[in-house]
Amino acid sequence: MTAYDAVVLAGGAARRLGGADKPGVRVGGRALLDRVLAACADARTTVVVADPRPTVRPVTWARERPPGGGPVAALYAGLRHTTAQDVVVLSADLPFLTEETVRRLLTALGTSDAEGVLVTDTDGRDQPLVAAYRTSALRRELTVLNGVPARSGSAESGGLTGLPLRRLTAGLDLTRVPDPVASFDCDTWDDIATARARIREHGHVLDEWITAVKDELGIDLDVDTGLLLDLARDAAHGVARPAAPLTTFLVGYAAARAGGGPEAVAEASRKAAALALRWADENTADAKPDAAPDA
């Protein structure tokens, strides 16, 4: 996958949420904006078009002029800070957007002659704010719509104020990728409730919780959670229930002392799991004392 930049539009009025701070609304314990930023974490430059706020990782801030000028004007402002040939354009209210979706869009763009690849929702509608574009194509169409010559660093976007995104995408050669999950956005409080309920479903809750904890603690470490869960199970069943959280804590501490990283966690987990199994074996009814080699 080639290098890319990302532009996240996060400055809308959120009228259907009663004017609430939509990017800061939490789903699964994480702000919607932070969830989107995690999905494009490997972007070379990430520009958020909104007033600055605390985020889980550093970003470049931009603002359309005048503020509240709509998505086309906001995109114009964000693109001024990008230099990559490809740019991912996202809204800040996508609770289920993942790195896999972003990679899928960029791969589709890189293997086609299209000027953009966008997601379609469950009804087949285009979602131009879940998309990857050729940066040059976006700049070309924005210049046409704005009616002014393109010039580096220009903040002039008055001609773009209030324009719908379909006016921009109408001039682009686009490819579409269906993805009803990644395209789900949170426009209303009912949408927020739906997202929160889905995250708490059995198939999602552990991954969501681990990701939220890592964000909260500032940890950027991908480990085999299945291995840790197996360890916790063996410690709880083979020793005592309170042994599970204490053992996993000690594994983390040992891994940190060994230099950290997924390999250190896996090695410490393996040793602790073997110990838990040996401990459990001693409690079985047919356990025999260790015999000498020459017995």
mmCIF file of N, CA and C in Angstrom, residues 130-214:
data_model
loop_
_atom_site.group_PDB
_atom_site.id
_atom_site.type_symbol
_atom_site.label_atom_id
_atom_site.label_comp_id
_atom_site.label_asym_id
_atom_site.label_seq_id
_atom_site.Cartn_x
_atom_site.Cartn_y
_atom_site.Cartn_z
ATOM 1 N N VAL A 130 -16.532 8.291 3.049
ATOM 2 C CA VAL A 130 -15.846 7.038 3.399
ATOM 3 C C VAL A 130 -15.205 6.589 2.097
ATOM 4 N N ALA A 131 -14.103 7.226 1.739
ATOM 5 C CA ALA A 131 -13.582 7.065 0.391
ATOM 6 C C ALA A 131 -12.096 7.377 0.313
ATOM 7 N N ALA A 132 -11.492 6.913 -0.772
ATOM 8 C CA ALA A 132 -10.102 7.252 -1.114
ATOM 9 C C ALA A 132 -10.102 7.873 -2.503
ATOM 10 N N TYR A 133 -9.335 8.944 -2.669
ATOM 11 C CA TYR A 133 -9.329 9.687 -3.928
ATOM 12 C C TYR A 133 -7.895 9.970 -4.387
ATOM 13 N N ARG A 134 -7.756 10.223 -5.692
ATOM 14 C CA ARG A 134 -6.542 10.828 -6.202
ATOM 15 C C ARG A 134 -6.570 12.303 -5.781
ATOM 16 N N THR A 135 -5.565 12.729 -5.087
ATOM 17 C CA THR A 135 -5.557 14.098 -4.582
ATOM 18 C C THR A 135 -5.654 15.106 -5.717
ATOM 19 N N SER A 136 -4.969 14.841 -6.818
ATOM 20 C CA SER A 136 -4.991 15.779 -7.946
ATOM 21 C C SER A 136 -6.389 15.915 -8.528
ATOM 22 N N ALA A 137 -7.146 14.835 -8.565
ATOM 23 C CA ALA A 137 -8.508 14.889 -9.101
ATOM 24 C C ALA A 137 -9.416 15.721 -8.205
ATOM 25 N N LEU A 138 -9.276 15.551 -6.895
ATOM 26 C CA LEU A 138 -10.073 16.364 -5.977
ATOM 27 C C LEU A 138 -9.741 17.848 -6.144
ATOM 28 N N ARG A 139 -8.458 18.157 -6.204
ATOM 29 C CA ARG A 139 -8.067 19.559 -6.352
ATOM 30 C C ARG A 139 -8.602 20.147 -7.670
ATOM 31 N N ARG A 140 -8.578 19.351 -8.710
ATOM 32 C CA ARG A 140 -9.087 19.822 -9.996
ATOM 33 C C ARG A 140 -10.565 20.196 -9.899
ATOM 34 N N GLU A 141 -11.365 19.292 -9.336
ATOM 35 C CA GLU A 141 -12.802 19.547 -9.256
ATOM 36 C C GLU A 141 -13.130 20.661 -8.270
ATOM 37 N N LEU A 142 -12.375 20.752 -7.179
ATOM 38 C CA LEU A 142 -12.605 21.834 -6.222
ATOM 39 C C LEU A 142 -12.292 23.188 -6.854
ATOM 40 N N THR A 143 -11.255 23.224 -7.670
ATOM 41 C CA THR A 143 -10.911 24.465 -8.350
ATOM 42 C C THR A 143 -12.013 24.884 -9.316
ATOM 43 N N VAL A 144 -12.543 23.922 -10.044
ATOM 44 C CA VAL A 144 -13.638 24.212 -10.969
ATOM 45 C C VAL A 144 -14.849 24.755 -10.222
ATOM 46 N N LEU A 145 -15.215 24.092 -9.122
ATOM 47 C CA LEU A 145 -16.390 24.516 -8.363
ATOM 48 C C LEU A 145 -16.173 25.880 -7.712
ATOM 49 N N ASN A 146 -14.952 26.107 -7.270
ATOM 50 C CA ASN A 146 -14.666 27.354 -6.560
ATOM 51 C C ASN A 146 -14.592 28.541 -7.516
ATOM 52 N N GLY A 147 -14.234 28.262 -8.771
ATOM 53 C CA GLY A 147 -14.184 29.331 -9.747
ATOM 54 C C GLY A 147 -13.004 30.253 -9.599
ATOM 55 N N VAL A 148 -11.924 29.781 -8.917
ATOM 56 C CA VAL A 148 -10.720 30.593 -8.770
ATOM 57 C C VAL A 148 -9.524 29.755 -9.169
ATOM 58 N N PRO A 149 -8.455 30.356 -9.637
ATOM 59 C CA PRO A 149 -7.252 29.593 -9.976
ATOM 60 C C PRO A 149 -6.672 28.927 -8.739
ATOM 61 N N ALA A 150 -6.240 27.671 -8.877
ATOM 62 C CA ALA A 150 -5.622 26.970 -7.750
ATOM 63 C C ALA A 150 -4.279 27.605 -7.429
ATOM 64 N N ARG A 151 -4.031 27.836 -6.167
ATOM 65 C CA ARG A 151 -2.723 28.359 -5.768
ATOM 66 C C ARG A 151 -2.393 27.808 -4.385
ATOM 67 N N SER A 152 -1.149 27.474 -4.188
ATOM 68 C CA SER A 152 -0.700 26.847 -2.949
ATOM 69 C C SER A 152 -0.970 27.754 -1.765
ATOM 70 N N GLY A 153 -1.565 27.163 -0.722
ATOM 71 C CA GLY A 153 -1.781 27.899 0.518
ATOM 72 C C GLY A 153 -3.006 28.788 0.506
ATOM 73 N N SER A 154 -3.769 28.827 -0.595
ATOM 74 C CA SER A 154 -4.946 29.692 -0.641
ATOM 75 C C SER A 154 -5.988 29.246 0.363
ATOM 76 N N ALA A 155 -6.554 30.204 1.081
ATOM 77 C CA ALA A 155 -7.607 29.897 2.038
ATOM 78 C C ALA A 155 -8.962 30.303 1.499
ATOM 79 N N GLU A 156 -9.010 30.777 0.261
ATOM 80 C CA GLU A 156 -10.254 31.267 -0.312
ATOM 81 C C GLU A 156 -11.156 30.103 -0.700
ATOM 82 N N SER A 157 -12.344 30.034 -0.114
ATOM 83 C CA SER A 157 -13.265 28.947 -0.429
ATOM 84 C C SER A 157 -14.702 29.435 -0.448
ATOM 85 N N GLY A 158 -14.887 30.746 -0.649
ATOM 86 C CA GLY A 158 -16.232 31.297 -0.594
ATOM 87 C C GLY A 158 -17.167 30.684 -1.610
ATOM 88 N N GLY A 159 -16.658 30.337 -2.807
ATOM 89 C CA GLY A 159 -17.506 29.747 -3.821
ATOM 90 C C GLY A 159 -17.938 28.335 -3.523
ATOM 91 N N LEU A 160 -17.355 27.710 -2.515
ATOM 92 C CA LEU A 160 -17.675 26.329 -2.156
ATOM 93 C C LEU A 160 -18.654 26.233 -0.989
ATOM 94 N N THR A 161 -18.906 27.337 -0.332
ATOM 95 C CA THR A 161 -19.752 27.333 0.858
ATOM 96 C C THR A 161 -21.150 26.832 0.524
ATOM 97 N N GLY A 162 -21.579 25.832 1.296
ATOM 98 C CA GLY A 162 -22.934 25.314 1.160
ATOM 99 C C GLY A 162 -23.136 24.316 0.047
ATOM 100 N N LEU A 163 -22.103 24.015 -0.745
ATOM 101 C CA LEU A 163 -22.276 23.068 -1.845
ATOM 102 C C LEU A 163 -22.384 21.638 -1.321
ATOM 103 N N PRO A 164 -23.271 20.822 -1.896
ATOM 104 C CA PRO A 164 -23.343 19.408 -1.504
ATOM 105 C C PRO A 164 -22.199 18.618 -2.120
ATOM 106 N N LEU A 165 -21.844 17.533 -1.484
ATOM 107 C CA LEU A 165 -20.726 16.730 -1.968
ATOM 108 C C LEU A 165 -20.990 16.128 -3.342
ATOM 109 N N ARG A 166 -22.244 15.888 -3.679
ATOM 110 C CA ARG A 166 -22.523 15.297 -4.989
ATOM 111 C C ARG A 166 -22.082 16.207 -6.132
ATOM 112 N N ARG A 167 -22.023 17.519 -5.887
ATOM 113 C CA ARG A 167 -21.518 18.432 -6.910
ATOM 114 C C ARG A 167 -20.036 18.164 -7.170
ATOM 115 N N LEU A 168 -19.328 17.767 -6.128
ATOM 116 C CA LEU A 168 -17.900 17.467 -6.270
ATOM 117 C C LEU A 168 -17.685 16.119 -6.929
ATOM 118 N N THR A 169 -18.361 15.091 -6.435
ATOM 119 C CA THR A 169 -18.129 13.733 -6.927
ATOM 120 C C THR A 169 -18.689 13.524 -8.333
ATOM 121 N N ALA A 170 -19.610 14.397 -8.784
ATOM 122 C CA ALA A 170 -20.192 14.240 -10.121
ATOM 123 C C ALA A 170 -19.137 14.341 -11.208
ATOM 124 N N GLY A 171 -18.058 15.064 -10.956
ATOM 125 C CA GLY A 171 -17.011 15.236 -11.958
ATOM 126 C C GLY A 171 -15.899 14.219 -11.873
ATOM 127 N N LEU A 172 -16.033 13.212 -11.012
ATOM 128 C CA LEU A 172 -14.970 12.236 -10.802
ATOM 129 C C LEU A 172 -15.346 10.880 -11.382
ATOM 130 N N ASP A 173 -14.336 10.157 -11.851
ATOM 131 C CA ASP A 173 -14.510 8.770 -12.290
ATOM 132 C C ASP A 173 -14.348 7.882 -11.058
ATOM 133 N N LEU A 174 -15.454 7.285 -10.597
ATOM 134 C CA LEU A 174 -15.464 6.614 -9.300
ATOM 135 C C LEU A 174 -15.715 5.116 -9.428
ATOM 136 N N THR A 175 -15.137 4.374 -8.489
ATOM 137 C CA THR A 175 -15.427 2.961 -8.280
ATOM 138 C C THR A 175 -16.084 2.829 -6.916
ATOM 139 N N ARG A 176 -16.962 1.847 -6.781
ATOM 140 C CA ARG A 176 -17.711 1.710 -5.533
ATOM 141 C C ARG A 176 -17.455 0.372 -4.870
ATOM 142 N N VAL A 177 -17.412 0.372 -3.527
ATOM 143 C CA VAL A 177 -17.183 -0.825 -2.735
ATOM 144 C C VAL A 177 -18.304 -0.931 -1.704
ATOM 145 N N PRO A 178 -19.151 -1.948 -1.765
ATOM 146 C CA PRO A 178 -20.216 -2.079 -0.775
ATOM 147 C C PRO A 178 -19.644 -2.414 0.606
ATOM 148 N N ASP A 179 -20.111 -1.718 1.622
ATOM 149 C CA ASP A 179 -19.694 -2.002 3.001
ATOM 150 C C ASP A 179 -20.714 -1.394 3.953
ATOM 151 N N PRO A 180 -21.788 -2.128 4.255
ATOM 152 C CA PRO A 180 -22.851 -1.576 5.103
ATOM 153 C C PRO A 180 -22.426 -1.327 6.543
ATOM 154 N N VAL A 181 -21.366 -1.979 6.995
ATOM 155 C CA VAL A 181 -20.922 -1.783 8.380
ATOM 156 C C VAL A 181 -20.060 -0.524 8.484
ATOM 157 N N ALA A 182 -19.028 -0.431 7.660
ATOM 158 C CA ALA A 182 -18.135 0.730 7.717
ATOM 159 C C ALA A 182 -18.864 2.022 7.381
ATOM 160 N N SER A 183 -19.909 1.940 6.567
ATOM 161 C CA SER A 183 -20.626 3.141 6.151
ATOM 162 C C SER A 183 -21.633 3.628 7.187
ATOM 163 N N PHE A 184 -21.853 2.864 8.237
ATOM 164 C CA PHE A 184 -22.822 3.271 9.258
ATOM 165 C C PHE A 184 -22.315 4.530 9.965
ATOM 166 N N ASP A 185 -23.106 5.605 9.903
ATOM 167 C CA ASP A 185 -22.711 6.840 10.566
ATOM 168 C C ASP A 185 -23.755 7.227 11.611
ATOM 169 N N CYS A 186 -23.368 8.106 12.498
ATOM 170 C CA CYS A 186 -24.197 8.456 13.646
ATOM 171 C C CYS A 186 -24.736 9.876 13.482
ATOM 172 N N ASP A 187 -25.912 9.984 12.878
ATOM 173 C CA ASP A 187 -26.536 11.285 12.674
ATOM 174 C C ASP A 187 -27.528 11.629 13.780
ATOM 175 N N THR A 188 -28.090 10.612 14.440
ATOM 176 C CA THR A 188 -29.121 10.828 15.459
ATOM 177 C C THR A 188 -28.747 10.083 16.730
ATOM 178 N N TRP A 189 -29.463 10.384 17.804
ATOM 179 C CA TRP A 189 -29.234 9.668 19.051
ATOM 180 C C TRP A 189 -29.643 8.204 18.930
ATOM 181 N N ASP A 190 -30.611 7.903 18.068
ATOM 182 C CA ASP A 190 -30.950 6.499 17.818
ATOM 183 C C ASP A 190 -29.768 5.773 17.175
ATOM 184 N N ASP A 191 -29.072 6.454 16.257
ATOM 185 C CA ASP A 191 -27.875 5.854 15.657
ATOM 186 C C ASP A 191 -26.806 5.594 16.712
ATOM 187 N N ILE A 192 -26.629 6.536 17.616
ATOM 188 C CA ILE A 192 -25.652 6.368 18.698
ATOM 189 C C ILE A 192 -26.028 5.157 19.549
ATOM 190 N N ALA A 193 -27.309 5.033 19.893
ATOM 191 C CA ALA A 193 -27.764 3.907 20.706
ATOM 192 C C ALA A 193 -27.547 2.586 19.984
ATOM 193 N N THR A 194 -27.798 2.564 18.678
ATOM 194 C CA THR A 194 -27.583 1.350 17.891
ATOM 195 C C THR A 194 -26.107 0.953 17.890
ATOM 196 N N ALA A 195 -25.238 1.933 17.700
ATOM 197 C CA ALA A 195 -23.800 1.652 17.692
ATOM 198 C C ALA A 195 -23.334 1.126 19.039
ATOM 199 N N ARG A 196 -23.800 1.756 20.110
ATOM 200 C CA ARG A 196 -23.397 1.305 21.446
ATOM 201 C C ARG A 196 -23.880 -0.109 21.733
ATOM 202 N N ALA A 197 -25.082 -0.436 21.279
ATOM 203 C CA ALA A 197 -25.610 -1.778 21.503
ATOM 204 C C ALA A 197 -24.822 -2.811 20.707
ATOM 205 N N ARG A 198 -24.470 -2.484 19.477
ATOM 206 C CA ARG A 198 -23.729 -3.438 18.649
ATOM 207 C C ARG A 198 -22.354 -3.732 19.230
ATOM 208 N N ILE A 199 -21.720 -2.720 19.763
ATOM 209 C CA ILE A 199 -20.381 -2.902 20.312
ATOM 210 C C ILE A 199 -20.399 -3.819 21.527
ATOM 211 N N ARG A 200 -21.514 -3.862 22.218
ATOM 212 C CA ARG A 200 -21.618 -4.710 23.400
ATOM 213 C C ARG A 200 -22.089 -6.125 23.089
ATOM 214 N N GLU A 201 -22.309 -6.419 21.811
ATOM 215 C CA GLU A 201 -22.654 -7.777 21.432
ATOM 216 C C GLU A 201 -21.467 -8.698 21.701
ATOM 217 N N HIS A 202 -21.782 -9.970 21.906
ATOM 218 C CA HIS A 202 -20.755 -10.928 22.325
ATOM 219 C C HIS A 202 -19.579 -10.987 21.356
ATOM 220 N N GLY A 203 -19.849 -10.914 20.071
ATOM 221 C CA GLY A 203 -18.772 -11.061 19.100
ATOM 222 C C GLY A 203 -17.861 -9.857 18.984
ATOM 223 N N HIS A 204 -18.224 -8.737 19.623
ATOM 224 C CA HIS A 204 -17.438 -7.513 19.469
ATOM 225 C C HIS A 204 -16.859 -6.993 20.778
ATOM 226 N N VAL A 205 -17.483 -7.338 21.888
ATOM 227 C CA VAL A 205 -17.214 -6.596 23.118
ATOM 228 C C VAL A 205 -15.765 -6.704 23.584
ATOM 229 N N LEU A 206 -15.146 -7.882 23.465
ATOM 230 C CA LEU A 206 -13.777 -8.017 23.970
ATOM 231 C C LEU A 206 -12.794 -7.205 23.138
ATOM 232 N N ASP A 207 -12.903 -7.296 21.824
ATOM 233 C CA ASP A 207 -12.006 -6.502 20.977
ATOM 234 C C ASP A 207 -12.194 -5.013 21.226
ATOM 235 N N GLU A 208 -13.451 -4.590 21.366
ATOM 236 C CA GLU A 208 -13.732 -3.182 21.626
ATOM 237 C C GLU A 208 -13.149 -2.745 22.969
ATOM 238 N N TRP A 209 -13.304 -3.598 23.976
ATOM 239 C CA TRP A 209 -12.807 -3.256 25.313
ATOM 240 C C TRP A 209 -11.282 -3.159 25.323
ATOM 241 N N ILE A 210 -10.616 -4.120 24.708
ATOM 242 C CA ILE A 210 -9.154 -4.103 24.681
ATOM 243 C C ILE A 210 -8.652 -2.862 23.958
ATOM 244 N N THR A 211 -9.284 -2.514 22.834
ATOM 245 C CA THR A 211 -8.878 -1.326 22.094
ATOM 246 C C THR A 211 -9.087 -0.069 22.922
ATOM 247 N N ALA A 212 -10.221 0.001 23.619
ATOM 248 C CA ALA A 212 -10.502 1.167 24.455
ATOM 249 C C ALA A 212 -9.488 1.291 25.587
ATOM 250 N N VAL A 213 -9.119 0.174 26.201
ATOM 251 C CA VAL A 213 -8.134 0.198 27.287
ATOM 252 C C VAL A 213 -6.775 0.661 26.762
ATOM 253 N N LYS A 214 -6.370 0.141 25.605
ATOM 254 C CA LYS A 214 -5.074 0.540 25.042
ATOM 255 C C LYS A 214 -5.051 2.032 24.737
#
